[in-house]
Short mmCIF file of N, CA and C in Angstrom, two decimals:
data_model
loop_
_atom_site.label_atom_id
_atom_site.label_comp_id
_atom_site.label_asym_id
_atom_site.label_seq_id
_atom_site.Cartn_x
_atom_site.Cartn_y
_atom_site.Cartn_z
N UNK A 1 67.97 192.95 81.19
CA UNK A 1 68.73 193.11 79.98
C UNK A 1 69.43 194.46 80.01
N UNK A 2 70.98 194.78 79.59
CA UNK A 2 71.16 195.87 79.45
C UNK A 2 71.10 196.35 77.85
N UNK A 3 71.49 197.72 77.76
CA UNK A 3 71.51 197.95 76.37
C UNK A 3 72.62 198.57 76.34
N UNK A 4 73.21 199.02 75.39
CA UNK A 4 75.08 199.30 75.39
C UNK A 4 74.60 200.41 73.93
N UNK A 5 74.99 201.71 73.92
CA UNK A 5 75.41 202.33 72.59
C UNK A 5 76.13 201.84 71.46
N UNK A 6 76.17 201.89 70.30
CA UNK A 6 77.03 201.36 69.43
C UNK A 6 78.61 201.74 69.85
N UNK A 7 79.07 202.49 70.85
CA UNK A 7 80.03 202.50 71.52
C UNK A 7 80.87 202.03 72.61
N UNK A 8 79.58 201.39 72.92
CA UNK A 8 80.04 199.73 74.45
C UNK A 8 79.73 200.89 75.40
N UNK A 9 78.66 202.16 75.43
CA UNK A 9 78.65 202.91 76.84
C UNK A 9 77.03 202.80 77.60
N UNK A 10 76.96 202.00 78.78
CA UNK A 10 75.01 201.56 79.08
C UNK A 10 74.30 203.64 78.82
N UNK A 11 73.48 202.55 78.74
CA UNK A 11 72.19 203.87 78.60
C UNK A 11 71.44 204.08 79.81
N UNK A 12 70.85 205.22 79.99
CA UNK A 12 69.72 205.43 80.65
C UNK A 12 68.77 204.02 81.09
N UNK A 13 68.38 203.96 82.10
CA UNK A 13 67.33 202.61 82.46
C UNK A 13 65.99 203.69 82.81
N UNK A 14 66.67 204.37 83.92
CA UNK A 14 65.07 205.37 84.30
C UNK A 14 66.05 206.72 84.32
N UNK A 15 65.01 207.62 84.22
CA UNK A 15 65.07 209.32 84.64
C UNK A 15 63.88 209.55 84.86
N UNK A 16 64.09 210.21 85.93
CA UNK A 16 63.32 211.65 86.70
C UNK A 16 64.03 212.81 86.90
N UNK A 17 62.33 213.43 85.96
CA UNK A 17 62.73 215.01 85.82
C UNK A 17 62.05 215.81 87.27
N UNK A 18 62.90 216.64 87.45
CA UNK A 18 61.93 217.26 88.62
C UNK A 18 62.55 218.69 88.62
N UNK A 19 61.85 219.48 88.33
CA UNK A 19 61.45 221.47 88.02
C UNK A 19 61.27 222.10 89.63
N UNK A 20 62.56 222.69 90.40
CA UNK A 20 62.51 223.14 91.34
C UNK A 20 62.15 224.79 91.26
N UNK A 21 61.59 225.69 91.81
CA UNK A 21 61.23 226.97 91.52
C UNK A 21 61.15 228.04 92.61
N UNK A 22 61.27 228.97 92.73
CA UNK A 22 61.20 230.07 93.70
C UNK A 22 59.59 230.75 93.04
N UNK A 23 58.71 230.61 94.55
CA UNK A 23 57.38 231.06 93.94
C UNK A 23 57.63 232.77 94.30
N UNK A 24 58.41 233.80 94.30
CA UNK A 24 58.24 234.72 94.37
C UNK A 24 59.70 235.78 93.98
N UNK A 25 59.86 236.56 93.59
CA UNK A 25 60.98 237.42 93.61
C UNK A 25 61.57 237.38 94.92
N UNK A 26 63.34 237.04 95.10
CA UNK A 26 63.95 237.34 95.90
C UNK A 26 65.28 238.36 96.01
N UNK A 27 65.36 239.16 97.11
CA UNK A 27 66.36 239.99 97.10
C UNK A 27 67.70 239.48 97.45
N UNK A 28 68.79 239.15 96.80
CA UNK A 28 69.86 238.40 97.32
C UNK A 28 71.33 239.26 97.14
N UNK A 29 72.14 239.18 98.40
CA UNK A 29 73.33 239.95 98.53
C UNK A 29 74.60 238.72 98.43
N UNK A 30 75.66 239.41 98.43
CA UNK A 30 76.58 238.31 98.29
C UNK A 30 77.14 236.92 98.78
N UNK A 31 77.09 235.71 98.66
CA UNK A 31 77.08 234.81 99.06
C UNK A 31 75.86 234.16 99.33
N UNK A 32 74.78 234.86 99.06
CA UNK A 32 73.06 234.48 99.68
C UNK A 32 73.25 233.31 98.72
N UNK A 33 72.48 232.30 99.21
CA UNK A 33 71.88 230.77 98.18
C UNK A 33 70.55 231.15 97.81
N UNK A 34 70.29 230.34 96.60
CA UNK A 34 68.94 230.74 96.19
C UNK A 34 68.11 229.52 96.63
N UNK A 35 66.74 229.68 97.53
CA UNK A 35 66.28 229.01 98.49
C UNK A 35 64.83 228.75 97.17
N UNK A 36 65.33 227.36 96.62
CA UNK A 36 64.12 226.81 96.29
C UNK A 36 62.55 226.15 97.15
N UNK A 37 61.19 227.00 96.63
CA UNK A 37 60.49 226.20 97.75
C UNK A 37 59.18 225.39 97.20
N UNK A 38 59.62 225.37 95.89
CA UNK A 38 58.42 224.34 95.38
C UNK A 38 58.84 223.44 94.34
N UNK A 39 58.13 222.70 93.99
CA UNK A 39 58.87 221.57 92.90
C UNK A 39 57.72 220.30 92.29
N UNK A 40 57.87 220.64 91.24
CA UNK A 40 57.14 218.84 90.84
C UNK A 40 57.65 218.36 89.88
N UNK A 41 57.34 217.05 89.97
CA UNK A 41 58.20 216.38 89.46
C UNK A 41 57.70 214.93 88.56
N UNK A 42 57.71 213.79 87.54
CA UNK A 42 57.89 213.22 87.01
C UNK A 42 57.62 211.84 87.72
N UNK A 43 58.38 211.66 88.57
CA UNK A 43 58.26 210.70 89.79
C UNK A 43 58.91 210.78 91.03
N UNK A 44 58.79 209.51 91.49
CA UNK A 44 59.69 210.06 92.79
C UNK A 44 61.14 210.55 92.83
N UNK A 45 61.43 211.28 93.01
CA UNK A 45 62.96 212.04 93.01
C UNK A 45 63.60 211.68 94.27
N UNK A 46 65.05 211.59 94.10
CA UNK A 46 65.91 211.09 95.07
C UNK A 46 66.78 212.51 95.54
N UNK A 47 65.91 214.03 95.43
CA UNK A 47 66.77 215.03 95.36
C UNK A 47 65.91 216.11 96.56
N UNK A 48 66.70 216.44 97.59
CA UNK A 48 65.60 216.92 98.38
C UNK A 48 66.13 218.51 98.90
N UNK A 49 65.70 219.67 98.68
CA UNK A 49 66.44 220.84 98.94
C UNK A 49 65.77 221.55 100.31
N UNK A 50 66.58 221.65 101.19
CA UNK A 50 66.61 222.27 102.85
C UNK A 50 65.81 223.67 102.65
N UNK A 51 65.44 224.11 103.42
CA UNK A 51 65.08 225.74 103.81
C UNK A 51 66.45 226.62 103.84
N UNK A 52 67.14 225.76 103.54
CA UNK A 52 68.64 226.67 103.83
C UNK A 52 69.13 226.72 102.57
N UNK A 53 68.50 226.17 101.46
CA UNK A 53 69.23 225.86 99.69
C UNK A 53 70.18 224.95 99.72
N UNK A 54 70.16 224.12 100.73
CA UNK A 54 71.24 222.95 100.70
C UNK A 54 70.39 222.09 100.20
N UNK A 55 71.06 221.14 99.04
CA UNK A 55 70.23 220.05 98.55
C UNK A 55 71.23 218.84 98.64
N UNK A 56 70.89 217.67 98.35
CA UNK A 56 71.20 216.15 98.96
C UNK A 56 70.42 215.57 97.62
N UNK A 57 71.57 214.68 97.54
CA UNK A 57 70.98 213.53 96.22
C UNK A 57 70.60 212.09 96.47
N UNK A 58 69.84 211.54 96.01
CA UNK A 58 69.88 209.53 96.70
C UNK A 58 71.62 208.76 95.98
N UNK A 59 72.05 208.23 96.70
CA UNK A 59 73.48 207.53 96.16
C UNK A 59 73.12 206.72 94.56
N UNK A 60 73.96 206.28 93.99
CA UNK A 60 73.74 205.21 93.40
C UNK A 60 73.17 205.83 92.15
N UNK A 61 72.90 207.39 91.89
CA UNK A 61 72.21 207.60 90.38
C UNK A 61 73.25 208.77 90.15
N UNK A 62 72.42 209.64 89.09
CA UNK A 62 73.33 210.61 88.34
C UNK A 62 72.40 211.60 88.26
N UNK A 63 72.95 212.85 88.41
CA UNK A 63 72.07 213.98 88.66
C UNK A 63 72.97 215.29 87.44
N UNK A 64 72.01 215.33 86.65
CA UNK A 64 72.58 216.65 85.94
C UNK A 64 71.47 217.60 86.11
N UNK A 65 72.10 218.80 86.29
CA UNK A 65 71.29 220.26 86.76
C UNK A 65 71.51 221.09 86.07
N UNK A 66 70.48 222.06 85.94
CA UNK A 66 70.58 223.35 85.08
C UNK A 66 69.56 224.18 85.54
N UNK A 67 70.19 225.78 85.77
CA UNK A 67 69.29 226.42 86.17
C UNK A 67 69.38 227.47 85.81
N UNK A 68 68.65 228.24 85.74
CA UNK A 68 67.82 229.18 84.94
C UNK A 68 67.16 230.28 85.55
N UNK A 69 67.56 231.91 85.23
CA UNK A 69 67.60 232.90 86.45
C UNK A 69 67.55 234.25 85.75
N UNK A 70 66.58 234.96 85.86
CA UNK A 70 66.45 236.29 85.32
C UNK A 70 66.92 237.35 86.63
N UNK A 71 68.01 238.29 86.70
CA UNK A 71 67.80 239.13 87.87
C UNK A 71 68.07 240.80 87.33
N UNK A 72 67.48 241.27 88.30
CA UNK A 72 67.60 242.75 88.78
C UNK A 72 68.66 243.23 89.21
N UNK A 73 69.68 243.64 88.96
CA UNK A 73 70.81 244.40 89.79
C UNK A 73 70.79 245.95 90.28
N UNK A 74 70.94 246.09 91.24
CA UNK A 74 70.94 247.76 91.88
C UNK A 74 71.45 248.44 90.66
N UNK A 75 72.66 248.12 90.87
CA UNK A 75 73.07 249.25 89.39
C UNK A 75 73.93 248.15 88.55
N UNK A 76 74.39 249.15 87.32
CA UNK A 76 74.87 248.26 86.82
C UNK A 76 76.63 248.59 86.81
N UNK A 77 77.32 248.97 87.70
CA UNK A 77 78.44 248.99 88.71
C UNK A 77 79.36 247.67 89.46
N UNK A 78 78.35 246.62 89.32
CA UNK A 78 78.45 245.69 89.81
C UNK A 78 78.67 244.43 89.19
N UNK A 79 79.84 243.49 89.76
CA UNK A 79 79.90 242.46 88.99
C UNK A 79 79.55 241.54 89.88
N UNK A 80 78.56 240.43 89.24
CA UNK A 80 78.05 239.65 89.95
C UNK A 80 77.96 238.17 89.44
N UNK A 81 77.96 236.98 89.84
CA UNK A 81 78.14 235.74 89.42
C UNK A 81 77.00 234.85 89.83
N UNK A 82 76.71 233.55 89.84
CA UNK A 82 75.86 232.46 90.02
C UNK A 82 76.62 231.33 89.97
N UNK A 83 76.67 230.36 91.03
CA UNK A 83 77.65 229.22 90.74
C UNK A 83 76.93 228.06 91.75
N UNK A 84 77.49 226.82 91.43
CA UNK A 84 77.33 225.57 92.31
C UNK A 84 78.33 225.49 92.73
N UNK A 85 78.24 225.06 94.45
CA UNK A 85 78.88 225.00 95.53
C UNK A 85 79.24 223.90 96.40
N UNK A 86 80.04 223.24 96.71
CA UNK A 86 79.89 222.26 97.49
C UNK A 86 79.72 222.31 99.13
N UNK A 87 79.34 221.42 100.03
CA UNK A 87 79.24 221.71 101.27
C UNK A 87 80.66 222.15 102.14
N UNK A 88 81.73 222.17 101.16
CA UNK A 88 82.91 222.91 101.85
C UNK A 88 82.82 224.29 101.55
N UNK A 89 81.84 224.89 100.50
CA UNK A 89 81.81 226.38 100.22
C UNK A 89 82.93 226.42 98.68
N UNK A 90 83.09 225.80 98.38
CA UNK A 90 84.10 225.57 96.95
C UNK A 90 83.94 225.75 96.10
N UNK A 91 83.34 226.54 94.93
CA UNK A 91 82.81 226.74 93.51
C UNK A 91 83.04 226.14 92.97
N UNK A 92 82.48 224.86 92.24
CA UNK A 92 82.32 223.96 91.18
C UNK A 92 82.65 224.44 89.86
N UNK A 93 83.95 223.90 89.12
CA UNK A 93 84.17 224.40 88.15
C UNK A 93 84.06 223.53 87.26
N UNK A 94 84.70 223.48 85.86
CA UNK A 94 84.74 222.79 85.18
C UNK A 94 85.18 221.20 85.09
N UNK A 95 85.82 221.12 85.57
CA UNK A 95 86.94 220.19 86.59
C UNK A 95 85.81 219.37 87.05
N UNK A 96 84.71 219.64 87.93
CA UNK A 96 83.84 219.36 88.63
C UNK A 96 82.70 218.85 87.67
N UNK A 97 82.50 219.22 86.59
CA UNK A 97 81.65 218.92 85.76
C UNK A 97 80.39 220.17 85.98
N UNK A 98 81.01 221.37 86.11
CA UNK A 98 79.74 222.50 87.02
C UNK A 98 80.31 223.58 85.46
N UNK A 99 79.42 224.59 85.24
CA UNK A 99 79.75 226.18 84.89
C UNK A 99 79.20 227.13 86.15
N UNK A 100 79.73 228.27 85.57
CA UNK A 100 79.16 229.59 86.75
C UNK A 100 78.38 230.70 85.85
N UNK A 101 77.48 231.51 86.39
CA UNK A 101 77.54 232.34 84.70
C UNK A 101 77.73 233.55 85.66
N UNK A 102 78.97 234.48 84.94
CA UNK A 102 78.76 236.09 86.06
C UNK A 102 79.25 236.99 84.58
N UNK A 103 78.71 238.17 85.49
CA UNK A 103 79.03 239.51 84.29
C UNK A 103 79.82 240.32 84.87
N UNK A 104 79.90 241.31 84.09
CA UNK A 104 81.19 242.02 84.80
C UNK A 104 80.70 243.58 84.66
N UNK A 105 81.28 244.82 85.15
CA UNK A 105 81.40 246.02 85.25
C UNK A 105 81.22 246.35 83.68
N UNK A 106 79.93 247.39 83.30
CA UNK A 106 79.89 248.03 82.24
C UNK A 106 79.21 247.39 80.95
N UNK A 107 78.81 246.04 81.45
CA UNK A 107 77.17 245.74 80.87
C UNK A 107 76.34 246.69 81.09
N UNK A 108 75.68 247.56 80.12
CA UNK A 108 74.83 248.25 80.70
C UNK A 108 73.30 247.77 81.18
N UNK A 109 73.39 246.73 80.38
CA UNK A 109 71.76 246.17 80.92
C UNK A 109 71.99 245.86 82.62
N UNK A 110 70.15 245.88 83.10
CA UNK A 110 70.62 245.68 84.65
C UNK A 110 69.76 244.77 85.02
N UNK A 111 68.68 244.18 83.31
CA UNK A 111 68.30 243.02 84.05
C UNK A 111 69.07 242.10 83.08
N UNK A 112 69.18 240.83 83.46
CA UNK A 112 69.85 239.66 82.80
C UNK A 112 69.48 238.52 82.93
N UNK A 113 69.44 237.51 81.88
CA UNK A 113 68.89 236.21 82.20
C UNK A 113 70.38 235.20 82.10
N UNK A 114 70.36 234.23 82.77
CA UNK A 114 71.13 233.38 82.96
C UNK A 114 71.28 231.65 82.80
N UNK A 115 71.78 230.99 82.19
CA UNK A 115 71.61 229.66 82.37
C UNK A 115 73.22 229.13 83.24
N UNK A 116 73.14 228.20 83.73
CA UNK A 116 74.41 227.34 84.28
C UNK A 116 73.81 226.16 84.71
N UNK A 117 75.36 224.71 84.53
CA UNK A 117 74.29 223.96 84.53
C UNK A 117 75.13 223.16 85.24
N UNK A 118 75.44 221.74 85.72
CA UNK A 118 75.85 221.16 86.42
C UNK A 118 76.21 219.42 86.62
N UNK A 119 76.98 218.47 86.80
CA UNK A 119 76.85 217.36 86.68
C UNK A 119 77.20 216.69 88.28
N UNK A 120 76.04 216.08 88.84
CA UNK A 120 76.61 215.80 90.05
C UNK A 120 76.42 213.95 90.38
N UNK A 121 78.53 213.17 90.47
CA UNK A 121 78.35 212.23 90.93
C UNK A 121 78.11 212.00 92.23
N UNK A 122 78.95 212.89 92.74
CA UNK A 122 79.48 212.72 94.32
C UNK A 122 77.94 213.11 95.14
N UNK A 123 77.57 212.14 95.54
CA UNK A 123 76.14 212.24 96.35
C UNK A 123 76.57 212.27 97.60
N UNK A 124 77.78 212.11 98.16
CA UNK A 124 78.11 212.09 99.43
C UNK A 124 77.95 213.39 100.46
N UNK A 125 78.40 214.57 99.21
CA UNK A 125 77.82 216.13 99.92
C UNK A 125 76.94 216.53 99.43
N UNK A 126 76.27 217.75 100.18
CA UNK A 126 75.66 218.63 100.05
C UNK A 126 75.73 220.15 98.91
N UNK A 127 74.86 220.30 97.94
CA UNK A 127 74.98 221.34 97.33
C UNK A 127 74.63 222.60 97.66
N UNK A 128 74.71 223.77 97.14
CA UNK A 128 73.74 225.06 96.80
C UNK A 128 74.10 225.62 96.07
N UNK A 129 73.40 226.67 95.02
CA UNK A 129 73.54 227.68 94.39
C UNK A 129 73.91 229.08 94.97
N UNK A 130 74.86 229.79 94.69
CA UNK A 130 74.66 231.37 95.50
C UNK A 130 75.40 231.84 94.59
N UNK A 131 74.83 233.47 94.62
CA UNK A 131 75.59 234.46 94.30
C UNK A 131 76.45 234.97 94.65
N UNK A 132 77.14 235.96 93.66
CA UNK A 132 78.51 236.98 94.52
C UNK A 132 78.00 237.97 93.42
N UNK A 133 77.71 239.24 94.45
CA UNK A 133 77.74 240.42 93.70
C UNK A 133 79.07 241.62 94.28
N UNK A 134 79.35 242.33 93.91
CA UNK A 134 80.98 242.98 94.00
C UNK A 134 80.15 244.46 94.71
N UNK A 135 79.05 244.85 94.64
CA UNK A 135 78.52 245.84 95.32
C UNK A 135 76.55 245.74 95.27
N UNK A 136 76.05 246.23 96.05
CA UNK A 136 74.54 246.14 96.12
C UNK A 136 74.15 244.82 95.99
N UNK A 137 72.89 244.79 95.29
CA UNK A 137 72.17 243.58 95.45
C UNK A 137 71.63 242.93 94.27
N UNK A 138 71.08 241.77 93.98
CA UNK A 138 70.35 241.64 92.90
C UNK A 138 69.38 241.07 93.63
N UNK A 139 68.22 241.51 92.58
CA UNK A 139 66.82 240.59 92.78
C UNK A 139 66.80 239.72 91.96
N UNK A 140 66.40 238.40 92.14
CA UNK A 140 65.57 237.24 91.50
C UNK A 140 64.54 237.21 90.77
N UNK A 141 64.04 236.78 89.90
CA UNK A 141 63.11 236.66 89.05
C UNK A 141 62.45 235.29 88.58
N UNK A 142 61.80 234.47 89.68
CA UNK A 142 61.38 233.28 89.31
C UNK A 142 62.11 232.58 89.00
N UNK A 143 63.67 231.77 89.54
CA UNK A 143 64.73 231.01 88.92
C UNK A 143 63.80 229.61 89.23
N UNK A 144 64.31 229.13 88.34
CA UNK A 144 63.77 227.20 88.46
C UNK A 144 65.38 226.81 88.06
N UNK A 145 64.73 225.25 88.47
CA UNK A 145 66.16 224.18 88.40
C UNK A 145 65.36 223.09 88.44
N UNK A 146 66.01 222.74 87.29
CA UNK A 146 65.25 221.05 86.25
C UNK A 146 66.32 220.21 86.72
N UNK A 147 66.28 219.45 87.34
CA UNK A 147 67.25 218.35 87.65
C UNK A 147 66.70 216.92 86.98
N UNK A 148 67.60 216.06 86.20
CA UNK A 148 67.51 215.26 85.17
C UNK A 148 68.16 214.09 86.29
N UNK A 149 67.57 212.97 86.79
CA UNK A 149 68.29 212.27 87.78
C UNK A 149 67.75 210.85 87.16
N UNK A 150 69.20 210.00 86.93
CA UNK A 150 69.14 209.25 85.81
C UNK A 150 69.99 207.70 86.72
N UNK A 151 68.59 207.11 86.38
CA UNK A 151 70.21 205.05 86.67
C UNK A 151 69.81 204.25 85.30
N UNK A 152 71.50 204.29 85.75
CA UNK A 152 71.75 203.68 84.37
C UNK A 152 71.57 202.00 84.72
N UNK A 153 71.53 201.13 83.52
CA UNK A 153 71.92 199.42 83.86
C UNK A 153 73.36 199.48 84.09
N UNK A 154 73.98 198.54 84.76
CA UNK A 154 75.18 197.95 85.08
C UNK A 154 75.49 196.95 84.63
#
């Protein structure tokens, strides 16, 4: 049976949640990916992330992401960003169904928390998260990434 919104749009059939996490503070320079290495999850997940922060989706579902990131910056001199990437190296914008979150020169705070979040159809490539900082480094602070991976009825 399907079920339809009072708007003629199907619903959800299944989701799996699955909470990806960095078990330790990491030091990351520009372009570094943030290398998730633990995760649990809800059920079986169709979402599997490399030693390299490249992650891969199962075809055929819907994956929305959001992640979540406290960091350290050398100084606060520096403007630095967080974004989703595709396996061409391309920053996912709006367009894409992605945000980025970055700050700029003369925030004085130097730690910061962050959300950005993400909608991914195209299962055909490969993702990652990485930074760009404009000078020094930032450290990490325990980032996780809740991925919501959803099939709908047809």
């Amino acid at each position: 049976m399907t079920y339809l919104s009072e708007q003629g749009h199907r619903i959800a059939k299944d989701v799996t949640v699955t909470e990806w996490t960095l078990s330790a503070s990491t030091t990351l320079s520009s372009g570094d990916k943030i290398v998730f290495n633990t995760s649990r999850s809800t059920g079986t997940t169709g979402v599997s992330i490399s030693g390299t922060g490249d992650f891969t989706f199962t075809a055929g579902k819907e994956y929305y992401l959001l992640m979540s990131v406290d960091v350290s910056r050398s100084n606060n001199l520096a403007n630095f960003s967080f974004g989703y990437y595709n396996q061409a190296g391309t920053l996912l914008g709006a367009a894409d169904g992605a945000s980025e979150s970055s700050w700029g020169v003369g925030l004085s705070a130097n730690n910061i928390s962050s959300t950005l979040q993400a909608v991914i159809t195209d299962t055909t490539q490969t993702y990652s998260i990485r930074c760009t900082v404009s000078t020094g480094t930032l450290t990490t602070e325990t980032p996780s990434l809740i991925v919501y991976e959803v099939t709908r009825n047809v």
